[in-house]
PDB file of C-alpha atoms and ligand atoms in Angstrom:
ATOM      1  CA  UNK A   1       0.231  18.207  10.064  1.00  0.00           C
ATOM      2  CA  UNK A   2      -1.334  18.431   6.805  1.00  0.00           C
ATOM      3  CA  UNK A   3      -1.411  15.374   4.158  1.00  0.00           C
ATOM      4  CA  UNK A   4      -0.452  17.130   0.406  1.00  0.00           C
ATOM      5  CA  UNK A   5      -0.336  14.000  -1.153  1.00  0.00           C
ATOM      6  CA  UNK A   6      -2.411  10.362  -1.405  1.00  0.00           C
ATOM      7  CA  UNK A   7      -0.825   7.500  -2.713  1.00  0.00           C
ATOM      8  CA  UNK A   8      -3.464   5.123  -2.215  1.00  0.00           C
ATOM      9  CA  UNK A   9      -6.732   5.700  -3.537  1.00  0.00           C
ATOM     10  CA  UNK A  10      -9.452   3.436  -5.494  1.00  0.00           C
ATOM     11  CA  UNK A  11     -11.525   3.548  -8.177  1.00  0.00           C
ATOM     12  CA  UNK A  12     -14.268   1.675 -10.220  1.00  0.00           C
ATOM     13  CA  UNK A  13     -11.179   0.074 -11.944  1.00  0.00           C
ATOM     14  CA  UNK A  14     -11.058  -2.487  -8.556  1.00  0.00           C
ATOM     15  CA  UNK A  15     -13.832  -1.604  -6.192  1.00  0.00           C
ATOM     16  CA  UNK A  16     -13.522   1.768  -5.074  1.00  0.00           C
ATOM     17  CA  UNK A  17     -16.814   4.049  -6.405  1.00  0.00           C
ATOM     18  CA  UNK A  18     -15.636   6.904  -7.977  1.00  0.00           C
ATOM     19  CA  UNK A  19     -13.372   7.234 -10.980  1.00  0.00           C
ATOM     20  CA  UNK A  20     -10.461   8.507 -11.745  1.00  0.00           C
ATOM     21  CA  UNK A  21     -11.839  12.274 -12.335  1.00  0.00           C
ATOM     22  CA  UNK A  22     -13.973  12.260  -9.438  1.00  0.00           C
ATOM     23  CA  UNK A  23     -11.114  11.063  -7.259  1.00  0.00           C
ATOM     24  CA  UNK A  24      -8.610  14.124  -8.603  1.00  0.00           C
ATOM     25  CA  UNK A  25     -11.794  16.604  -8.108  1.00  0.00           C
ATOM     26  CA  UNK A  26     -12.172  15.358  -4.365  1.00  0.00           C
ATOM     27  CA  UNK A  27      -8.440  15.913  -4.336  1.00  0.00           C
ATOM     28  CA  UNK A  28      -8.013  18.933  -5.514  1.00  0.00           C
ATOM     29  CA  UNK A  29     -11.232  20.384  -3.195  1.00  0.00           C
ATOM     30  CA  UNK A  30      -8.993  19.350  -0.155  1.00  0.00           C
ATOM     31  CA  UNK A  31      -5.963  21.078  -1.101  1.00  0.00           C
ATOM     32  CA  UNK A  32      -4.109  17.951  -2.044  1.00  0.00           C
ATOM     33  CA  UNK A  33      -1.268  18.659  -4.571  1.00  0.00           C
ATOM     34  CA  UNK A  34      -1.342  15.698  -6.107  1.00  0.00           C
ATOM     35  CA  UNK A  35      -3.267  11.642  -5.829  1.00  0.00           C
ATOM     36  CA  UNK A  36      -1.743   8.376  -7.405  1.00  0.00           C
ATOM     37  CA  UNK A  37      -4.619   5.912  -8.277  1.00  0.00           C
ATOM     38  CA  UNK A  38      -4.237   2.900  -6.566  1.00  0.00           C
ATOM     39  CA  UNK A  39      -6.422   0.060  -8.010  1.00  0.00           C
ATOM     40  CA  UNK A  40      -5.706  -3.894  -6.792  1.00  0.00           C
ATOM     41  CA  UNK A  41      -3.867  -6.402  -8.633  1.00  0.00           C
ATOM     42  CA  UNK A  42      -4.689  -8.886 -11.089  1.00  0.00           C
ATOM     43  CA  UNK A  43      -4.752 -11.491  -8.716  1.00  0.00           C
ATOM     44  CA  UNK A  44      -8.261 -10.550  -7.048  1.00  0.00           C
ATOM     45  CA  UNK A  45     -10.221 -12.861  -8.782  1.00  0.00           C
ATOM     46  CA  UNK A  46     -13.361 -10.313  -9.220  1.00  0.00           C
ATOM     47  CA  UNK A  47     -11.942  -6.517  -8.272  1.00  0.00           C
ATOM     48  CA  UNK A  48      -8.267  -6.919  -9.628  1.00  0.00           C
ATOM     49  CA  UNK A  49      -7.130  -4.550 -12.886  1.00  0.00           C
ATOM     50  CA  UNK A  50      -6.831  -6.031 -15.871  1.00  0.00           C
ATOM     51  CA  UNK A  51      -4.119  -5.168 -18.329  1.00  0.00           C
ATOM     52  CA  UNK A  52      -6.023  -4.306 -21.033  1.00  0.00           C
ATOM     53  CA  UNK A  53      -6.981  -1.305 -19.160  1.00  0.00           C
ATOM     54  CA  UNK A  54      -3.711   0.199 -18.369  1.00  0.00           C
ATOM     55  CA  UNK A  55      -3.594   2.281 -21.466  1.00  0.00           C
ATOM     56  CA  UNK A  56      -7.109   3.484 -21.222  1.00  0.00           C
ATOM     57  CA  UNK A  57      -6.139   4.704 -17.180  1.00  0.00           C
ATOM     58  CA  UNK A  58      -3.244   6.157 -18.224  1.00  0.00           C
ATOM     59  CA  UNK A  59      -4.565   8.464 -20.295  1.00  0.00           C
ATOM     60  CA  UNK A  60      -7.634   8.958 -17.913  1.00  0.00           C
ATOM     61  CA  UNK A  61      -4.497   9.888 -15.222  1.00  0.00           C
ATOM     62  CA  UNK A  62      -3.564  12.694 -17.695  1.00  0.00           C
ATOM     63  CA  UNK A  63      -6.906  13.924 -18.733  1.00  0.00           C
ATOM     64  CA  UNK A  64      -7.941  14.507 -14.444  1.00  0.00           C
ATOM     65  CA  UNK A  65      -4.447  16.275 -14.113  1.00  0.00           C
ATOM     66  CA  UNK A  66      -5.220  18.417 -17.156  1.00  0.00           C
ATOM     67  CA  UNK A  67      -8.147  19.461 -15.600  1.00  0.00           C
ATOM     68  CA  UNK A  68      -7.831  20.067 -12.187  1.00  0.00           C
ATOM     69  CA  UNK A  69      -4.129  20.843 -12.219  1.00  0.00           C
ATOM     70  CA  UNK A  70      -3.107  18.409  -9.663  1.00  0.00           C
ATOM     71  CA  UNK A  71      -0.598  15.884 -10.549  1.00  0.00           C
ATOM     72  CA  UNK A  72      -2.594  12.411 -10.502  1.00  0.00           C
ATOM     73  CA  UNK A  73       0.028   9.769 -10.696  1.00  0.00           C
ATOM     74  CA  UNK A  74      -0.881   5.785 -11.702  1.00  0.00           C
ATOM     75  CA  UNK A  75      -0.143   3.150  -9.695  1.00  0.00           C
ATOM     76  CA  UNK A  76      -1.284  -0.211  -8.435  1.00  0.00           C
ATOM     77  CA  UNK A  77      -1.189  -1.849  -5.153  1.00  0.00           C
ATOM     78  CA  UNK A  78       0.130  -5.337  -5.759  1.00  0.00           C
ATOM     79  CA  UNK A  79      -0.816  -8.635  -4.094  1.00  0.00           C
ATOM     80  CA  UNK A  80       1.578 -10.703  -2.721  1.00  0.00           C
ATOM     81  CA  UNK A  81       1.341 -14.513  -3.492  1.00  0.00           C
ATOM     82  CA  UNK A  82       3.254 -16.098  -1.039  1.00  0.00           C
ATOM     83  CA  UNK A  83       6.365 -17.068   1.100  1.00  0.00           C
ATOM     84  CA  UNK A  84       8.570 -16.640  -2.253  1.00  0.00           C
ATOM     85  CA  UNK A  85       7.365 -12.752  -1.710  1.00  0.00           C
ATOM     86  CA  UNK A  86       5.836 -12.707  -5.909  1.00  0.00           C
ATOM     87  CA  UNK A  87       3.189  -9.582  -6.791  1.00  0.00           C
ATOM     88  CA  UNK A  88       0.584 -10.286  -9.285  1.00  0.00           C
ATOM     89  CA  UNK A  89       1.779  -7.106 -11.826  1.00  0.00           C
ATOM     90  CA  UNK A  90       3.971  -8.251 -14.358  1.00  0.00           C
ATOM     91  CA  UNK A  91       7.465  -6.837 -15.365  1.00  0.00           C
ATOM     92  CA  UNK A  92       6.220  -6.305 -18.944  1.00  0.00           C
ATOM     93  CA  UNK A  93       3.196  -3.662 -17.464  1.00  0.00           C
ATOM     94  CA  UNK A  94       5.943  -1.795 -14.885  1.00  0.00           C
ATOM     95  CA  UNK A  95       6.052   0.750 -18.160  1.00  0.00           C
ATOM     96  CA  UNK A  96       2.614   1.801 -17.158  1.00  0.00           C
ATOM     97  CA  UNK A  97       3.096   2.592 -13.276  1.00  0.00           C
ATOM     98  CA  UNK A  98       4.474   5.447 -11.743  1.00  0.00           C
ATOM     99  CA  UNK A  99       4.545   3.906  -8.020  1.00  0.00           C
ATOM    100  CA  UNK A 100       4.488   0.363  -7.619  1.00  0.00           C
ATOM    101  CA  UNK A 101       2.379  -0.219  -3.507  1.00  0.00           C
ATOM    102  CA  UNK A 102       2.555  -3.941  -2.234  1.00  0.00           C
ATOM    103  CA  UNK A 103       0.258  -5.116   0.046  1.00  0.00           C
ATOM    104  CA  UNK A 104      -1.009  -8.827   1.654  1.00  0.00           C
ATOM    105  CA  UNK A 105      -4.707  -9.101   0.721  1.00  0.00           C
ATOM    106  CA  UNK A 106      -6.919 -11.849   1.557  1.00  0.00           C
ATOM    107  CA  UNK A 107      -9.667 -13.852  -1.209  1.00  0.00           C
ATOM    108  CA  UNK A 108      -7.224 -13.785  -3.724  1.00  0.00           C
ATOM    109  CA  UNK A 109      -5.848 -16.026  -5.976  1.00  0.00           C
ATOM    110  CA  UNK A 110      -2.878 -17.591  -4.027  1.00  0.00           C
ATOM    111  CA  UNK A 111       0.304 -18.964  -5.896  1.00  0.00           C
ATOM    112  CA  UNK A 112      -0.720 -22.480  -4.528  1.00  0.00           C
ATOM    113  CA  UNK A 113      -3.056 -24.231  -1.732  1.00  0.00           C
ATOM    114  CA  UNK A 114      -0.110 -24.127   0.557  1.00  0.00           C
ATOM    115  CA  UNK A 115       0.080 -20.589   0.279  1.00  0.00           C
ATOM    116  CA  UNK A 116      -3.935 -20.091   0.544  1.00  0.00           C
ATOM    117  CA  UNK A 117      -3.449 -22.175   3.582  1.00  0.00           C
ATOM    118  CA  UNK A 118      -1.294 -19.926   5.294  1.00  0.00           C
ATOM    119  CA  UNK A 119      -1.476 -16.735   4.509  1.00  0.00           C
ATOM    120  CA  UNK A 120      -5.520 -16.892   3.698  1.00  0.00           C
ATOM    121  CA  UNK A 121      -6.507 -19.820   5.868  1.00  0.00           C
ATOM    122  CA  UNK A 122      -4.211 -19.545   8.562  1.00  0.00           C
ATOM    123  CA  UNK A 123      -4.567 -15.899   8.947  1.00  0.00           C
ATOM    124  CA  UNK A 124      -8.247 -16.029   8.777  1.00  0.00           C
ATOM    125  CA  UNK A 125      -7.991 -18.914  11.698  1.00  0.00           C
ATOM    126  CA  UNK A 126      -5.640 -17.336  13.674  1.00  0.00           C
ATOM    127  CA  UNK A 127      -7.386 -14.533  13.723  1.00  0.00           C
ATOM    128  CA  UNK A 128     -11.212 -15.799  15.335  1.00  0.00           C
ATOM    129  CA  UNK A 129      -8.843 -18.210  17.525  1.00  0.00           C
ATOM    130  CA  UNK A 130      -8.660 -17.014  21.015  1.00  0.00           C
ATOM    131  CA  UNK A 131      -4.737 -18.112  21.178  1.00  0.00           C
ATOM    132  CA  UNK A 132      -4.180 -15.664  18.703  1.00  0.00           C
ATOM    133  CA  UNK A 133      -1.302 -16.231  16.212  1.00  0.00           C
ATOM    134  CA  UNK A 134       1.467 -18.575  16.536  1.00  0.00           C
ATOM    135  CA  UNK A 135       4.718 -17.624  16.936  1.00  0.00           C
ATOM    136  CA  UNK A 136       5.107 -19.790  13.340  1.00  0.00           C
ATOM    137  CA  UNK A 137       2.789 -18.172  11.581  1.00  0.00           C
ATOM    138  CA  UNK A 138       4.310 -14.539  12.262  1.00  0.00           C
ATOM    139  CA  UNK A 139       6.881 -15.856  11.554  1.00  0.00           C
ATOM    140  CA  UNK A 140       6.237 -17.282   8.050  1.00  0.00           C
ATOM    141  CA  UNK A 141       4.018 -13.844   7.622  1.00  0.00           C
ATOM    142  CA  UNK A 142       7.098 -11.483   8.135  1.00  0.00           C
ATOM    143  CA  UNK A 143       9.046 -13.359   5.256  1.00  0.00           C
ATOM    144  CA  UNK A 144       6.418 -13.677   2.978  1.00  0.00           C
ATOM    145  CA  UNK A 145       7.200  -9.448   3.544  1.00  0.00           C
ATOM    146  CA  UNK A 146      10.787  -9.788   3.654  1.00  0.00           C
ATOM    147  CA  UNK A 147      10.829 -11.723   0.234  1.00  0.00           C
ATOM    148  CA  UNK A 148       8.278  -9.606  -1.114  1.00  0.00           C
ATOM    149  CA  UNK A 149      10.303  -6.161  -0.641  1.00  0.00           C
ATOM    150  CA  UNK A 150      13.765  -7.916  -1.767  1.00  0.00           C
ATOM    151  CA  UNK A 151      12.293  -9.552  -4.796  1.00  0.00           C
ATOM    152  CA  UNK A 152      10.665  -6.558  -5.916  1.00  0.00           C
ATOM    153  CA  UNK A 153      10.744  -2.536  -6.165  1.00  0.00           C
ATOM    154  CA  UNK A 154       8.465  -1.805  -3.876  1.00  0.00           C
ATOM    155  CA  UNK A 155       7.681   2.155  -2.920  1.00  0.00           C
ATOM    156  CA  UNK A 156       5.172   1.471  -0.332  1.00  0.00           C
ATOM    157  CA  UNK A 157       3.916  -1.546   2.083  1.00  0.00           C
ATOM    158  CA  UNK A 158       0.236  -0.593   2.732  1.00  0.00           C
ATOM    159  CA  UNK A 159      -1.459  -1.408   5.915  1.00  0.00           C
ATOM    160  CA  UNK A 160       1.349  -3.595   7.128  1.00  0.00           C
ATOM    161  CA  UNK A 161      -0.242  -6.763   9.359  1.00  0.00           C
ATOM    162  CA  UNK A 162      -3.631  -5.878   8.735  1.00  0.00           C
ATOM    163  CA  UNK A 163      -5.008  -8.860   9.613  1.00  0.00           C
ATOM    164  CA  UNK A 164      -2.132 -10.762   8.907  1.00  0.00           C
ATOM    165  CA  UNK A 165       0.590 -10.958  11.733  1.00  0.00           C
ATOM    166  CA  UNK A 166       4.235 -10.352  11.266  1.00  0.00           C
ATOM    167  CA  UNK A 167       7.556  -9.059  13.223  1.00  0.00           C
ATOM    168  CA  UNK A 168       6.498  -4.946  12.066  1.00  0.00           C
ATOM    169  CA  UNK A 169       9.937  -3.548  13.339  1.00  0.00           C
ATOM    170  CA  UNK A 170      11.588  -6.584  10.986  1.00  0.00           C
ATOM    171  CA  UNK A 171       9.705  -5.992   8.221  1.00  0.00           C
ATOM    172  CA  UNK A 172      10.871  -2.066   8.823  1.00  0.00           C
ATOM    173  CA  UNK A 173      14.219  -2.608   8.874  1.00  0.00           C
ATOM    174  CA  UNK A 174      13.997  -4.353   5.430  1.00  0.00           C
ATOM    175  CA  UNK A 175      12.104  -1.473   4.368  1.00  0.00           C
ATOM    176  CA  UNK A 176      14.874   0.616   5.582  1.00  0.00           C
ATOM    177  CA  UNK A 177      17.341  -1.252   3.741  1.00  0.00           C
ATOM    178  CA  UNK A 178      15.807  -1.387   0.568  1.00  0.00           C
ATOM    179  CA  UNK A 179      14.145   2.139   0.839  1.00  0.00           C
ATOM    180  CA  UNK A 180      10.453   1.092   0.849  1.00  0.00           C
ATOM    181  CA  UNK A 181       8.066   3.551   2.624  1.00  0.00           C
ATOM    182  CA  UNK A 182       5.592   2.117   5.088  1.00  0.00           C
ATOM    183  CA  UNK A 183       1.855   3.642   5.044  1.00  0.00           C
ATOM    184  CA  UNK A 184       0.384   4.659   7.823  1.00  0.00           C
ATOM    185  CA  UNK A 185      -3.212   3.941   6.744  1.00  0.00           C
ATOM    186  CA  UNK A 186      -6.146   5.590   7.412  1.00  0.00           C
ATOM    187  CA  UNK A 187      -8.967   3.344   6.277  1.00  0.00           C
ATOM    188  CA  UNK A 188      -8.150   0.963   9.241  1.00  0.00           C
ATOM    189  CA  UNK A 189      -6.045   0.650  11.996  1.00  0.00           C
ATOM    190  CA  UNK A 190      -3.493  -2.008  11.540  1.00  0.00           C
ATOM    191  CA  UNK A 191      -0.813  -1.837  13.860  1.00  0.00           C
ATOM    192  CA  UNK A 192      -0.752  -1.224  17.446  1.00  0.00           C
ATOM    193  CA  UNK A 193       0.458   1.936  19.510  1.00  0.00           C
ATOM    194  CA  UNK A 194       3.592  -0.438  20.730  1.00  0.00           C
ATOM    195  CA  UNK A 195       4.250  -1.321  17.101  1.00  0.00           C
ATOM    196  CA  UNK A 196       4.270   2.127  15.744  1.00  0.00           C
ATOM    197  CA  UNK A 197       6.301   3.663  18.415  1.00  0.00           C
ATOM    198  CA  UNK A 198       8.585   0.341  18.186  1.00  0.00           C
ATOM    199  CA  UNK A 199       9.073   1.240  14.451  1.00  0.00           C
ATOM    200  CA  UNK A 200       9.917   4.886  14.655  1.00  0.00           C
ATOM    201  CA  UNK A 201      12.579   3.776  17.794  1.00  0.00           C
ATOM    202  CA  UNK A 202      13.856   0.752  16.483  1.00  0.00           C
ATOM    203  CA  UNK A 203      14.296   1.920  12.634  1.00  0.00           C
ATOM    204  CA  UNK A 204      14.853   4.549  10.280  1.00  0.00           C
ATOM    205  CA  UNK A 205      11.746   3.496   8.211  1.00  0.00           C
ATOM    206  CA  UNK A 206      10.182   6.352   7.137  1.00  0.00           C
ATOM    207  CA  UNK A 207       7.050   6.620   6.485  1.00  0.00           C
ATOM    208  CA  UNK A 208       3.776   8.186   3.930  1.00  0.00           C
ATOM    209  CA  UNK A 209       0.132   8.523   5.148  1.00  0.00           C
ATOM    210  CA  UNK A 210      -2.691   7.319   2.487  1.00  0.00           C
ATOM    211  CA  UNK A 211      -6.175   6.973   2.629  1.00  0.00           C
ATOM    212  CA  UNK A 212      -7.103   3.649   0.825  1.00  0.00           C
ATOM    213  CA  UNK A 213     -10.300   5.731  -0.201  1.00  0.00           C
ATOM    214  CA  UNK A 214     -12.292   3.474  -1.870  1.00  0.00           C
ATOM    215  CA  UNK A 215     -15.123   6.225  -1.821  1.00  0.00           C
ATOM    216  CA  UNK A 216     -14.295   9.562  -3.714  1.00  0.00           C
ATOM    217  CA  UNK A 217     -15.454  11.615  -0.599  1.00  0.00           C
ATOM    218  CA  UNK A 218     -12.365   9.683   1.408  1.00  0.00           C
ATOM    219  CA  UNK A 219      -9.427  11.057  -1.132  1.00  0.00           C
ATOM    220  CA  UNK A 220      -6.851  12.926   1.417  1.00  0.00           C
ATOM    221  CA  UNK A 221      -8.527  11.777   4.702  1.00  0.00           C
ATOM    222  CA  UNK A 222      -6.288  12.054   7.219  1.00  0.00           C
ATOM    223  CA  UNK A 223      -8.102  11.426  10.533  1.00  0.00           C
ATOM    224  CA  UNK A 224      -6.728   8.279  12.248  1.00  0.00           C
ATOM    225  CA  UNK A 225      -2.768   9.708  11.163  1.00  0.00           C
ATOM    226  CA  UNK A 226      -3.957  12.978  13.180  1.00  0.00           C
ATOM    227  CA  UNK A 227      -5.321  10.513  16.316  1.00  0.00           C
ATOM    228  CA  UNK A 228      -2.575   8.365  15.924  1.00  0.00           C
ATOM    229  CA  UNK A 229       0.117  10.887  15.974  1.00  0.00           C
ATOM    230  CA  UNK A 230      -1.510  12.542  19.447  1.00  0.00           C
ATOM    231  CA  UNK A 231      -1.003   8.911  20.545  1.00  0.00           C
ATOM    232  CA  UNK A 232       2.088   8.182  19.375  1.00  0.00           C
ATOM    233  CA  UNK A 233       5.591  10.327  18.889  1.00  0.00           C
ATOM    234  CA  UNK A 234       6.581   9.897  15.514  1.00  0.00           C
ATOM    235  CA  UNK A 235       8.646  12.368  14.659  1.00  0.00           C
ATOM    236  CA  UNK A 236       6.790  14.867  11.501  1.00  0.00           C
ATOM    237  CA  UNK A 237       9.878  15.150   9.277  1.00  0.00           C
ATOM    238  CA  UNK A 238       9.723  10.813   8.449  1.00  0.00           C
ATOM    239  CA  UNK A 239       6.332  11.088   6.919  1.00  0.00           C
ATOM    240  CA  UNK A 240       7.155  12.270   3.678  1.00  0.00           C
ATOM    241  CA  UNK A 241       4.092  13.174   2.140  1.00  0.00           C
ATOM    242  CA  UNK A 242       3.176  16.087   4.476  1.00  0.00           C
ATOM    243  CA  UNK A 243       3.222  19.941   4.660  1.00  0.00           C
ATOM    244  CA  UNK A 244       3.986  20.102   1.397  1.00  0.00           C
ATOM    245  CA  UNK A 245       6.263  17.328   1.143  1.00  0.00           C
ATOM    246  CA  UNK A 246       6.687  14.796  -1.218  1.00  0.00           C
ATOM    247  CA  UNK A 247       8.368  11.126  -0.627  1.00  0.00           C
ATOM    248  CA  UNK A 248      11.358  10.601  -2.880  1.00  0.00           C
ATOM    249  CA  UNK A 249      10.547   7.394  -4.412  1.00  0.00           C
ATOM    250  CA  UNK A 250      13.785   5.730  -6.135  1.00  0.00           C
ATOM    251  CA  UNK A 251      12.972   2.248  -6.200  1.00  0.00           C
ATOM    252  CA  UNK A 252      10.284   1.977  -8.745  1.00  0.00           C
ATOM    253  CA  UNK A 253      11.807   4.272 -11.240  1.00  0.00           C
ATOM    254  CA  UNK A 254      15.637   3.165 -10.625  1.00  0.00           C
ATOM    255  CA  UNK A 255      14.014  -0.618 -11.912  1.00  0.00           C
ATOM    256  CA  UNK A 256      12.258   0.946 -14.485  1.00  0.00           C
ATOM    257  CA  UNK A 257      15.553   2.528 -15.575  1.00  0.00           C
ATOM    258  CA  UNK A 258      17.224  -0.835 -16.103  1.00  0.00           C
ATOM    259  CA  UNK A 259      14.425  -2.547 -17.684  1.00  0.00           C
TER     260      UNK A 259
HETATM  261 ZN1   ZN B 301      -5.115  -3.128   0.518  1.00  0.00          ZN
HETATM  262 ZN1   ZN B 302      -6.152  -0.421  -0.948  1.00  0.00          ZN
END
């Protein structure tokens, strides 16, 4: 298995370290055929992209491909605000995306207290608590997912229930329905062995490995999909960005389309 292309990847523009031309050198010294840069949403009060700087990144995206001849793609990876499933990027910037990533942060600026309470809060809490989560709070977590992939055109859920605890193989067949690619992440591990295998048996999800590099040295890293996959039988040909591979993202672009 060999990962050809990273959707997820960080730069000064949030808080990764290196910028955009560093992280399309690092990927194109690992044989990567293309990167998509992968900042946070506005809604991180401190780290999140502003829009002012859209432009400026875009043309920064196109300058790195220019030079290294790798395609390097802009994206952002959304923040969802709560049970009603909203991102923080607005329909007016979609323009300036190429792949629109969702994923449930924490220290962010909530749609509302009862939303910090629960998916912040109550997260956090359930998390140090020796009971673990409650069956209520998965619950609530797994359509705060639901509504986030129906209400909008999402290409990829990153590290689903990191740290926040939902019903993975229902939030996978919601993915399947909509076509929205679930990342198997290789910054952290967020879902258990069960969980994968449950996903790969129970849906037709497929699937894209990222790094979430927020260093430039971590563009393309692909160690814990290499562990995980001697661990776990997912079958090669539903990770899409692999062995030359590339996913074949309709959502974003089919929304775009309409606008
Ligand atoms: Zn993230
Ligand atoms: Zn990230």
């Amino acid at each position: 298995m060999r990962l050809t292309f990273d959707y997820h990847t960080h730069t000064v523009y949030s808080h990764g370290k290196g910028n955009i031309e560093e992280n399309a050198v690092s990927a194109k010294e690992k044989g990567l055929s293309g990167i998509c840069i992968s900042d946070h949403g506005a809604a991180h009060p401190i780290f999140g992209i502003r829009s002012r700087y859209l432009d400026k990144m875009k043309q920064e995206c196109q300058q790195a491909s220019r030079q290294t001849g790798i395609e390097v793609l802009l994206g952002v990876e959304a923040n969802v605000l709560g049970i009603s499933g909203k991102i923080d990027v607005k329909e007016q910037d979609y323009d300036k995306f190429d792949c629109l990533l969702a994923g449930i942060h924490r220290f962010i600026l909530y749609d509302g207290i009862p939303e910090w309470l629960s998916l912040g809060a109550g997260n956090m809490f359930s998390q140090i608590s020796k009971k673990g989560p409650s069956q209520k709070l998965k619950e609530r977590n797994t359509k705060v997912y639901i509504n986030c992939i129906k209400n909008n055109p999402i290409d990829i859920i990153t590290h689903l229930n990191y740290l926040v605890f939902s019903n993975a193989v229902e939030v996978a067949k919601c993915c399947e329905d909509y076509g929205t690619y679930i990342e198997i992440n290789t910054k952290k591990v967020h879902l258990s062995d069960q969980e994968w295998q449950d996903l790969v048996d129970k849906t037709n999800v497929n699937f894209v490995i990222n790094s979430d590099a927020h260093s430039t040295d971590r563009v393309g890293d692909d160690k814990l999909a290499k562990e995980l996959l001697q661990r776990v039988n997912i079958p090669l040909e539903r990770i899409k960005n692999i062995n030359g591979n590339k996913p074949n993202f309709l959502r974003f672009a089919d929304f775009k389309e309409k606008l």
